[in-house]
Coordinates of C-alpha atoms and ligand atoms in Angstrom, one line a residue:
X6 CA 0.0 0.0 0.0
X7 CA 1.2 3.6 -1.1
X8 CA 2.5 5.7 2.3
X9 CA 1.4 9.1 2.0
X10 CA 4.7 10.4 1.3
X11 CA 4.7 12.8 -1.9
X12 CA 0.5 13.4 -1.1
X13 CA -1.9 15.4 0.7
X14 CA -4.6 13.6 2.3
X15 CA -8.0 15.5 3.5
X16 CA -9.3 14.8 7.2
X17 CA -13.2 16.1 7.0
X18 CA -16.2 16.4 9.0
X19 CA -19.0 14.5 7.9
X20 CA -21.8 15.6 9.9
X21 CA -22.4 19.0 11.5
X22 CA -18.9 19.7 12.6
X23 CA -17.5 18.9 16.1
X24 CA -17.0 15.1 15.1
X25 CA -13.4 15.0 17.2
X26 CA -11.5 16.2 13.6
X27 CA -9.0 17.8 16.2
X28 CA -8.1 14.1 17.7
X29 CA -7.7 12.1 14.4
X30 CA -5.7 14.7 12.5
X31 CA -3.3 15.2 15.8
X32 CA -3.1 11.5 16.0
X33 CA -2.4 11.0 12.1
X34 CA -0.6 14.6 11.6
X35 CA 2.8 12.1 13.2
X36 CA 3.1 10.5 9.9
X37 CA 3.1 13.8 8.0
X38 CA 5.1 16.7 6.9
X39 CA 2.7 19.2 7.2
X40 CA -1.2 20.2 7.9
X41 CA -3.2 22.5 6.1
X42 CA -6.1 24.3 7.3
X43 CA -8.2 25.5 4.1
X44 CA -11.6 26.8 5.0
X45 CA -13.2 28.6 8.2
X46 CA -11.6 30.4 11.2
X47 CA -11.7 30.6 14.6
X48 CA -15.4 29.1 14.8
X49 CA -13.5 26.3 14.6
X50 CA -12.8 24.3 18.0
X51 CA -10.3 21.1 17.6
X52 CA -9.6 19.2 20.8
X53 CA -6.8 17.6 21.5
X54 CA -5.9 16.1 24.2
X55 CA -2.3 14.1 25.2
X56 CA -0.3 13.5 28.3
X57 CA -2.5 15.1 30.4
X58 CA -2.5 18.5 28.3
X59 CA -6.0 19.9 27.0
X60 CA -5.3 22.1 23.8
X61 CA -8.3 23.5 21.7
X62 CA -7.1 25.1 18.5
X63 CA -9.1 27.6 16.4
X64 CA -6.9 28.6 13.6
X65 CA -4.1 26.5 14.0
X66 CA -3.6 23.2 12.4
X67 CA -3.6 20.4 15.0
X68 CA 0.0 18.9 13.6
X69 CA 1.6 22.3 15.3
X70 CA 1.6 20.4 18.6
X71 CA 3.8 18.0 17.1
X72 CA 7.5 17.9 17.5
X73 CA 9.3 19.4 14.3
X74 CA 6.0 19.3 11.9
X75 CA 5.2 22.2 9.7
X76 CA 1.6 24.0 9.7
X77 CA -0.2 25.9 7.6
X78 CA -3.5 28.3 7.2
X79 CA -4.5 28.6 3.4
X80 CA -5.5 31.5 1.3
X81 CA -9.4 29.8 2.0
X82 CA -9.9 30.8 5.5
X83 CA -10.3 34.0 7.4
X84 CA -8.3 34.9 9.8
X85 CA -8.9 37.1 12.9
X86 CA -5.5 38.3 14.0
X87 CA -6.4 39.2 17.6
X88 CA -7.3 35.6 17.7
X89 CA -4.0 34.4 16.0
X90 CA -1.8 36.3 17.7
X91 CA -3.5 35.1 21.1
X92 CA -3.8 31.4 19.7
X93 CA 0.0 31.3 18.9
X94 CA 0.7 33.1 22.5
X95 CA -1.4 30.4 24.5
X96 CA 0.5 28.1 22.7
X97 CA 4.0 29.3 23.6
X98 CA 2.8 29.6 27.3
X99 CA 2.5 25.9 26.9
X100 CA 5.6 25.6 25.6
X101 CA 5.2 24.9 22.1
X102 CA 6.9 27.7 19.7
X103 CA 5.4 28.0 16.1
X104 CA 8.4 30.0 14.6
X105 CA 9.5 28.2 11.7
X106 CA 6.7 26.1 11.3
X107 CA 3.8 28.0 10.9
X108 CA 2.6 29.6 7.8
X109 CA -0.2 31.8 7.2
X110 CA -1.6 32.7 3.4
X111 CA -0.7 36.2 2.2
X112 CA -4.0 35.7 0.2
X113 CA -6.0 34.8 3.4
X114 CA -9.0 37.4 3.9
X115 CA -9.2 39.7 7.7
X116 CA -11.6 39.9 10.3
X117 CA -12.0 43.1 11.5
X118 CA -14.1 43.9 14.4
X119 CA -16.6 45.5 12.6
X120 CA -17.1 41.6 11.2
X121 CA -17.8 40.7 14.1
X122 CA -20.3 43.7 15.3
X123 CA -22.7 43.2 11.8
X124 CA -22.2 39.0 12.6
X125 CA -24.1 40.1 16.3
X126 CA -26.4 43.1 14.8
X127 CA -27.3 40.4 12.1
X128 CA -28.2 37.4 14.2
X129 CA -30.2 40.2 16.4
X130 CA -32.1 41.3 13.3
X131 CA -33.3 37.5 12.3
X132 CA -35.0 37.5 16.2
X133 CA -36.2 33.4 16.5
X134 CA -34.9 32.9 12.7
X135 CA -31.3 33.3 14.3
X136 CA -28.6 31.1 12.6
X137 CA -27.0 30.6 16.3
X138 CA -23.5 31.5 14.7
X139 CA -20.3 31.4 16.6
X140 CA -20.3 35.5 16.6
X141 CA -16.7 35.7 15.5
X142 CA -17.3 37.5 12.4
X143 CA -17.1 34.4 10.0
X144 CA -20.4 35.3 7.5
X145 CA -19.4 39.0 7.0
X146 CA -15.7 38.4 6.4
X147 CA -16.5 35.9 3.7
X148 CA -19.5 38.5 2.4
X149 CA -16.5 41.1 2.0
X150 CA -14.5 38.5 0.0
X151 CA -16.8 37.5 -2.2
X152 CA -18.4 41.0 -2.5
X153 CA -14.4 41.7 -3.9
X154 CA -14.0 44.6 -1.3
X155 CA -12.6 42.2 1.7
X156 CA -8.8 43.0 2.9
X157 CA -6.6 40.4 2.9
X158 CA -2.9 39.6 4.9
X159 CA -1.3 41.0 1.9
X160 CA -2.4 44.3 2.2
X161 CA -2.8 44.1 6.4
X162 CA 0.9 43.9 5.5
X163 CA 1.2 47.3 3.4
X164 CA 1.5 50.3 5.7
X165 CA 0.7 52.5 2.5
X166 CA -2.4 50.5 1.2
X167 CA -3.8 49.7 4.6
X168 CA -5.0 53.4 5.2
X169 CA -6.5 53.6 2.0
X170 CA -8.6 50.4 1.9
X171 CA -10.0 50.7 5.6
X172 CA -11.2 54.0 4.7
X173 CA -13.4 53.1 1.8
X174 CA -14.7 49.7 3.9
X175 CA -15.2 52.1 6.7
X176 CA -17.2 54.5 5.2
X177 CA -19.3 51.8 3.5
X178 CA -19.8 49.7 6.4
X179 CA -20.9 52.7 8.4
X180 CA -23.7 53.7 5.5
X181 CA -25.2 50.2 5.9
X182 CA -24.6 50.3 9.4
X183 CA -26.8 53.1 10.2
X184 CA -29.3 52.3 7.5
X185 CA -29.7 48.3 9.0
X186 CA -29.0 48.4 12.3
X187 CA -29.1 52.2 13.4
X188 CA -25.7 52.2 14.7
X189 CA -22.5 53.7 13.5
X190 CA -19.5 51.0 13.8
X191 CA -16.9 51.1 16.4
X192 CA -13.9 52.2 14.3
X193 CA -11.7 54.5 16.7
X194 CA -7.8 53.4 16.7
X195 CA -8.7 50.1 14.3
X196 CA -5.7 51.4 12.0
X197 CA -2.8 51.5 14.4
X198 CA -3.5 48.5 16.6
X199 CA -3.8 46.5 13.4
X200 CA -0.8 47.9 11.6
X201 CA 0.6 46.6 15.4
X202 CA -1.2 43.2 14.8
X203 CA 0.6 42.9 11.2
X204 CA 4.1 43.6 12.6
X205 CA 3.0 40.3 15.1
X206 CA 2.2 37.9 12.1
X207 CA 4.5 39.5 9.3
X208 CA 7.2 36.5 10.1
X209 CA 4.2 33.9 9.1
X210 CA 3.5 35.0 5.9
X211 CA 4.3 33.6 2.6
X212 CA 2.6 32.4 -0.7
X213 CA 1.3 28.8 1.5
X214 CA 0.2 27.3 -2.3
X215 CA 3.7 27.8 -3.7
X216 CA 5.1 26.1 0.0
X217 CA 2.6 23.4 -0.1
X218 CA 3.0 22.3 -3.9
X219 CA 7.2 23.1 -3.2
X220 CA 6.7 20.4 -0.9
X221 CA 4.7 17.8 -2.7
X222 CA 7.2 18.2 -5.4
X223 CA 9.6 17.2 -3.2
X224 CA 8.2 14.0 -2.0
X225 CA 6.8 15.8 1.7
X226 CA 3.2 14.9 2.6
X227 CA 0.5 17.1 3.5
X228 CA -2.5 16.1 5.9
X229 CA -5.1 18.6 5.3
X230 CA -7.4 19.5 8.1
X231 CA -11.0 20.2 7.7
X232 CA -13.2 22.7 9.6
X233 CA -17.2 22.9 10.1
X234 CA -18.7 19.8 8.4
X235 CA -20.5 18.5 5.2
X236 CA -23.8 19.4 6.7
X237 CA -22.8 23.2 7.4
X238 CA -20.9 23.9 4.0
X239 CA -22.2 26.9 2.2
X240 CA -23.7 25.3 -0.9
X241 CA -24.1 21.3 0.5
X242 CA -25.4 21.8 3.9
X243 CA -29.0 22.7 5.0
X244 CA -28.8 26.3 3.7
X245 CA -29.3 28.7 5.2
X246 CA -28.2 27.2 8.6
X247 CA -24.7 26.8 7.2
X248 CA -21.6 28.2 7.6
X249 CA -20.3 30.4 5.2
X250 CA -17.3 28.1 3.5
X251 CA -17.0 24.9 1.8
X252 CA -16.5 22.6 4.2
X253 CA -16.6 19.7 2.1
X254 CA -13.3 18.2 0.2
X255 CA -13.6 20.2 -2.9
X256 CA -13.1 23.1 -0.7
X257 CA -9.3 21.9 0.0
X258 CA -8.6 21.9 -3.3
X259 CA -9.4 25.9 -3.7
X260 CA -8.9 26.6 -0.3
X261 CA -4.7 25.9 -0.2
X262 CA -4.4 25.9 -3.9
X263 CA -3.6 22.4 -4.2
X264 CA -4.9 20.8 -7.1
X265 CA -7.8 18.0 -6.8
X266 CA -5.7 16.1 -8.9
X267 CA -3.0 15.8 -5.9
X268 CA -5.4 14.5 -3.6
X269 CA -4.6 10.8 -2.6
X270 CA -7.4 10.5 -0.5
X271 CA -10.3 11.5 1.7
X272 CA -10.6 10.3 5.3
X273 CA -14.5 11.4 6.8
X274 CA -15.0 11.7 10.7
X275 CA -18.5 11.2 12.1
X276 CA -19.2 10.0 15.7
X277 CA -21.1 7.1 16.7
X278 CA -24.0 9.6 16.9
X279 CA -24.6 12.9 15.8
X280 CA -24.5 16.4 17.5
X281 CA -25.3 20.4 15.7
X282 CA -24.8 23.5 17.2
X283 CA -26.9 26.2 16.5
X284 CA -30.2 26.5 15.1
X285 CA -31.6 24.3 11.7
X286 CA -33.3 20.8 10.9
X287 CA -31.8 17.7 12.7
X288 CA -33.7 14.9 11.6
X289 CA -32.3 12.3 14.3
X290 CA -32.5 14.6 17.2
X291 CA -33.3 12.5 20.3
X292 CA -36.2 13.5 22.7
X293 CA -35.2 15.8 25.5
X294 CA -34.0 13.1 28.4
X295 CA -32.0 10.7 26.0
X296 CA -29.9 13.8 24.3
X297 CA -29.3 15.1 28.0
X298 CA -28.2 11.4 28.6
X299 CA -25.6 11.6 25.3
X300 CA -24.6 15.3 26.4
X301 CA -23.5 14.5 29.6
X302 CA -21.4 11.1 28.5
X303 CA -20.1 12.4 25.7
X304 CA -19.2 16.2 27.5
X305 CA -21.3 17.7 24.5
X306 CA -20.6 21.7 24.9
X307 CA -19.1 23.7 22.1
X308 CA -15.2 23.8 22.4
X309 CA -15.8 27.5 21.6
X310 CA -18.9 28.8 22.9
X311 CA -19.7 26.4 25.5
X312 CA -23.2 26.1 24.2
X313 CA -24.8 22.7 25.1
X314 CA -24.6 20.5 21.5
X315 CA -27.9 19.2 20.1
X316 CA -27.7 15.5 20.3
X317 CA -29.2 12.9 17.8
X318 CA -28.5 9.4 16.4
X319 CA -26.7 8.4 14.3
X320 CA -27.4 9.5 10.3
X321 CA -26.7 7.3 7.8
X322 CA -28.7 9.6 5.2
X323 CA -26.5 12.2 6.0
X324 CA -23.1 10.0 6.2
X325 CA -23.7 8.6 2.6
X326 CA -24.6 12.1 1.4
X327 CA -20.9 13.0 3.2
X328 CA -19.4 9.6 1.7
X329 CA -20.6 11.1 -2.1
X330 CA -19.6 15.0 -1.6
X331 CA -16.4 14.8 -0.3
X332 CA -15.5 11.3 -1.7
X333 CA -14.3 9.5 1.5
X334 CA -12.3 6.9 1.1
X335 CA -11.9 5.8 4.9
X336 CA -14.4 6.5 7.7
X337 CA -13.2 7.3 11.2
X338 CA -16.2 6.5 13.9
X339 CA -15.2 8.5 17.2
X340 CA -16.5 8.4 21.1
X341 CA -17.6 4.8 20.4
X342 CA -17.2 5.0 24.4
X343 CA -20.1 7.5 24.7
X344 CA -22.6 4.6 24.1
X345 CA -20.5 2.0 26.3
X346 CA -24.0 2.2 28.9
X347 CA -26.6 2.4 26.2
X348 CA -29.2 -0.4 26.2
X349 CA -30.1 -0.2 22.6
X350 CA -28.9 2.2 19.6
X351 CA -30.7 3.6 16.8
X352 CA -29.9 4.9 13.4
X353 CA -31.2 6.3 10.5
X354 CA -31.1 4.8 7.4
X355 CA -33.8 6.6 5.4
X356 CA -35.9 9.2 4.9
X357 CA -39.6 9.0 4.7
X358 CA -41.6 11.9 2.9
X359 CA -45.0 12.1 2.7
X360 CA -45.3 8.8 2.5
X361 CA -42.0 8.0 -0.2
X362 CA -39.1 7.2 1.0
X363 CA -36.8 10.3 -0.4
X364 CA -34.0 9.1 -2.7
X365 CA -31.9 11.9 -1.9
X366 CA -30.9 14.8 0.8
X367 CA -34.0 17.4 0.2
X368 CA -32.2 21.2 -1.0
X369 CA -34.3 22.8 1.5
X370 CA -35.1 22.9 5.4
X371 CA -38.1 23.3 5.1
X372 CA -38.8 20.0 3.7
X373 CA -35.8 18.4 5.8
X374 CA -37.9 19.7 9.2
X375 CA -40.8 17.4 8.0
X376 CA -39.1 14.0 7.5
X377 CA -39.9 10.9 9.2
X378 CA -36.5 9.4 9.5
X379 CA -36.6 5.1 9.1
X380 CA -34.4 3.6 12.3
X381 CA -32.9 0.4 12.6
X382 CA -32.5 -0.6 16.6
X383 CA -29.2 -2.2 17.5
X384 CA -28.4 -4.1 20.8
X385 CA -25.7 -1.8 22.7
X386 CA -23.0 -3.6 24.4
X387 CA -22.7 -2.2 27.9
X388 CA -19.6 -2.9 28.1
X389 CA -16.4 0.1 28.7
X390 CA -14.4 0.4 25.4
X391 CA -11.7 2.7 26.1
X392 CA -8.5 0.9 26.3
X393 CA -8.4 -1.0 23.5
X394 CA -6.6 -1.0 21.1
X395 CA -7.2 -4.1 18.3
X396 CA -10.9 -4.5 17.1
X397 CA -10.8 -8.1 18.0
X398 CA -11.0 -6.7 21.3
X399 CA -14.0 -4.8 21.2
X400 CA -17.5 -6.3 22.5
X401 CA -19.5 -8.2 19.9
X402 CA -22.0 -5.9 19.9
X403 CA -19.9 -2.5 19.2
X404 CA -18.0 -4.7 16.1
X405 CA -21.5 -5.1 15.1
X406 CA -22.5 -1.5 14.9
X407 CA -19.2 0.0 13.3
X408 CA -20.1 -3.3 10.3
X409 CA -23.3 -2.2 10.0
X410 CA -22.1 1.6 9.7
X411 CA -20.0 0.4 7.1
X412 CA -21.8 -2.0 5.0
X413 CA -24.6 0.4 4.5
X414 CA -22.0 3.2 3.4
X415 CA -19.6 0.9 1.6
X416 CA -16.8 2.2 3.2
X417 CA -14.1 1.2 5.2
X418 CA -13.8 2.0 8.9
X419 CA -10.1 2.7 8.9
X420 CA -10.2 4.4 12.7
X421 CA -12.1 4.0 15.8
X422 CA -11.9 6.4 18.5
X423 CA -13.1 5.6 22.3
X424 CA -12.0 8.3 24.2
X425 CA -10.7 11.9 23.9
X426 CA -7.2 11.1 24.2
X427 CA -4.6 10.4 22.1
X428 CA -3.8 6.9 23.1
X429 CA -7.4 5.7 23.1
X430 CA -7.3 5.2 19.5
X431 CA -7.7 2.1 17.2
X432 CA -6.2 1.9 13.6
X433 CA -7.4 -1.7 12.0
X434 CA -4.6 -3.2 9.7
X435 CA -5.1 -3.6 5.9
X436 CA -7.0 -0.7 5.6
X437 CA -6.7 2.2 3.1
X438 CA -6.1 4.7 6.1
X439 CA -3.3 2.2 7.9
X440 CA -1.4 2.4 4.2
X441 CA -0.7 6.3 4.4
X442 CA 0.8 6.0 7.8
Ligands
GDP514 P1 -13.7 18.9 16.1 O1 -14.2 20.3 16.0 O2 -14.2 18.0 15.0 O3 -12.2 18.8 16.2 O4 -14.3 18.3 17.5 P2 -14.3 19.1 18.9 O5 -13.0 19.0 19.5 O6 -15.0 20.4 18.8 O7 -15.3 18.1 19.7 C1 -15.1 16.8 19.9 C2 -15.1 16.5 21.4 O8 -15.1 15.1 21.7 C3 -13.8 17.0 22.1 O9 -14.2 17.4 23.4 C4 -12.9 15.8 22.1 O10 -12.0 15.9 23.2 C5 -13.9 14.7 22.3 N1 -13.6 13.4 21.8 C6 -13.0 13.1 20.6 N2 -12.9 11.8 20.4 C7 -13.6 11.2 21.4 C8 -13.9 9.9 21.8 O11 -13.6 8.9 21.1 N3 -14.5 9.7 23.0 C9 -14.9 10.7 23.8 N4 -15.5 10.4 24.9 N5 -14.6 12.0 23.5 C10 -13.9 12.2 22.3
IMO515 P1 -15.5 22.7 14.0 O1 -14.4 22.9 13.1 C1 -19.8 23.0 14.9 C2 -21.9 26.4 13.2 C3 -22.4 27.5 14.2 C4 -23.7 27.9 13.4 C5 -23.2 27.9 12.0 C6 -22.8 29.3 11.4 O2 -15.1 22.8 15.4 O3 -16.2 21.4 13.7 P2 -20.6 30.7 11.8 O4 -20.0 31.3 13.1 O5 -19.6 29.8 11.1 O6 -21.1 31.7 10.9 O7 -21.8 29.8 12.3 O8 -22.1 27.0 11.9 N1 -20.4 26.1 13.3 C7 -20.0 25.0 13.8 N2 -20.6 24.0 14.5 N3 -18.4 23.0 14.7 C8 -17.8 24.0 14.0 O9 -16.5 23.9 13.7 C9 -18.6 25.1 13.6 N4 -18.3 26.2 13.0 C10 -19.4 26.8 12.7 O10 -22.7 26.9 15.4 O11 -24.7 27.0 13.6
MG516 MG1 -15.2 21.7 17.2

């Protein structure tokens, strides 16, 4: 089987982010050269957790905590530099030192605060209709970009264009500002302390698609790390409760400037269940007292916000809609452990409709709030999983599950996950996943 070396390999969420992305690329990100974050910001929340040490990363690619390896943040995300600067300073209080090995996009757009302010006034203005974003600014940053008047780490960099370009977002902001939301924005001293921000991150910056490629050329490998999930990308997910980048594969490819071509492979993460944050359709969401049940085992509150996650089963609807998107090649089923107590499990394996069973994922909430999902019950195995580390091991009854998961996707599992920690991690030989470590 082909080792990774000489390819980049995608890591992405296949359900409504939060599906432990964090743990598998810091357990895989050993065997490569680098990882890439492509899409998103600091929304994002990846857990990691080894040797007693908690570390959640925003905008940092999860391979930074390893020894020596190379990370990078690609001309497809946005980047907050308050948040950066205090991301990479956390980090060095815990010892770890980016310099040299971390590598921000000069193409990469920036969140000002005023981002952030509309993100809040705009959430405000849709009253119960609220998104429940992450308030970091995420939707209006990417608005600017596509709207072609964003700023981006090339000019943050440029003293002399920085001025100019503020000024004229400024002045437009404000217009719509007062016309919206009845407010002017909060711009006093937004110049100088980010010309001070810019002098912070001015070491990190280079062209990260002429790095990455560079190093592919060269025979070095690239583990790309996803943010968000398949179910919140912008033109895949259940729109308008989305976030506002592609989250799924494709978006890698645009995101770091790495051709699809050079993709070796997809690995997709879902949990043995499923969890959303924020507001939107959730077909499998459990009655009250089960999903306070699931919260509770499985420590369900945003790495960010600390909101409580919805919990549901598992969605094989979903999953298979994930499997085709993104095309993932090796599935990786994480906190297995969470249902260690759980009597019986349920999952979804088809929609119902007004009475048809719906052949694919409906475009629009609307009709995705009024499906009956179809649930096959599974015997649990109330037995504790974490600890081990060969699949033989496992009770009957969890093998049974992860087969079904995987005969009614047709894909391999190529991970199994049964705690947060590093160690608590099982990789099943002969797998397409085992090959590229
Ligand atoms: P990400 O955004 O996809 O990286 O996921 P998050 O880090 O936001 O959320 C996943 C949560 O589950 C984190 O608190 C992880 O520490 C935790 N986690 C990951 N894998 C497992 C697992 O197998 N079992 C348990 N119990 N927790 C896990
Ligand atoms: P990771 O990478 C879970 C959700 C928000 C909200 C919607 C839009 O940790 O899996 P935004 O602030 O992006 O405009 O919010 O998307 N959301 C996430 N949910 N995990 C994430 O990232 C998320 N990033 C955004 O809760 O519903
Ligand atoms: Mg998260």
């Amino acid at each position: 089987m082909d080792k990774a070396k000489g390819k980049a390999i995608a890591v992405v969420g296949a359900q409504w982010g939060d599906e432990g992305k964090g743990k598998v690329v810091d357990y895989l990100a050993s065997s490569f050269d680098y990882t890439a974050r492509y899409a998103g910001g600091h929304n994002a929340g990846h857990t990691v957790i080894f040797d007693g040490h908690r570390f959640v990363l925003q905008l940092i690619p999860s391979g930074i905590l390893r020894e020596g390896k190379k990370a990078v943040i690609g001309a497809g995300t946005v980047v907050d530099p308050v948040a950066l600067v205090a991301e990479i300073e956390n980090l060095k209080k815990s010892g770890i030192d980016v310099r040299g090995r971390l590598f921000l996009s000069n193409r990469a757009h920036v969140i000002f605060p005023y981002h952030r302010e509309m993100d809040k006034a705009a959430e405000a203005a849709r009253g119960a209709g609220k998104i429940g974003t992450t308030s970091r600014g995420i939707g209006p940053a990417y608005e600017d970009k596509m709207a072609r008047r964003g700023i981006r780490i090339c000019d943050l960099l440029d003293a002399e264009r920085l001025p100019k370009k503020l000024e004229c977002v400024i002045a437009e902001k404000n217009a719509i500002s007062r016309a919206t939301y009845g407010h002017e924005l909060e711009t006093q001293g937004l110049l100088e302390s980010y010309l001070e921000l810019a002098a912070h991150i001015r070491g990190l910056v280079v062209d990260t698609a002429a790095l990455l490629n560079g190093a592919l050329n060269k025979g070095e490998s690239v583990l790309i790390e996803g943010a968000q999930g398949t179910m919140l990308d912008i033109d895949h997910g259940t729109y308008p409760y989305v976030t506002s980048s592609s989250a799924t594969s494709g978006g890698a490819s645009t995101g770091l400037g790495i051709a699809p071509t050079r993709l070796a492979g997809v690995v997709g993460v879902t949990k043995a269940y499923t969890t959303r944050v924020g507001s939107g359709p959730f077909p499998t969401e459990m009655p009250d007292l089960d999903a306070q049940a699931v919260r509770e085992r499985g420590n369900e509150f945003g790495a960010v916000t600390g909101r409580p996650r919805r919990c549901g089963w598992l969605d094989l609807v979903v999953l298979r809609y994930a499997k085709m998107l993104s095309g993932i090649d090796s599935l990786v089923v994480t906190k297995l452990d969470v249902f260690d107590a759980q009597p019986e499990i349920k999952a979804c394996t088809g929609y119902r409709y007004k009475g048809e069973t719906l052949a694919e994922m409906p475009p629009d909430v609307e009709t995705l709030a009024q499906i009956q999902p179809e649930y096959k019950t599974l015997p649990g195995w109330q037995k504790p999983t974490p600890g081990i580390r060969d699949v033989k091991d496992l009770p009957g009854a969890a093998r049974d599950y992860l087969n079904f998961i995987s005969d009614q996707l047709e894909v391999e599992i190529g991970m199994i996950s049964t705690g947060p920690e590093r160690d608590a991690t099982i990789v099943p030989r002969g797998t397409k996943l085992a090959g590229w470590l």
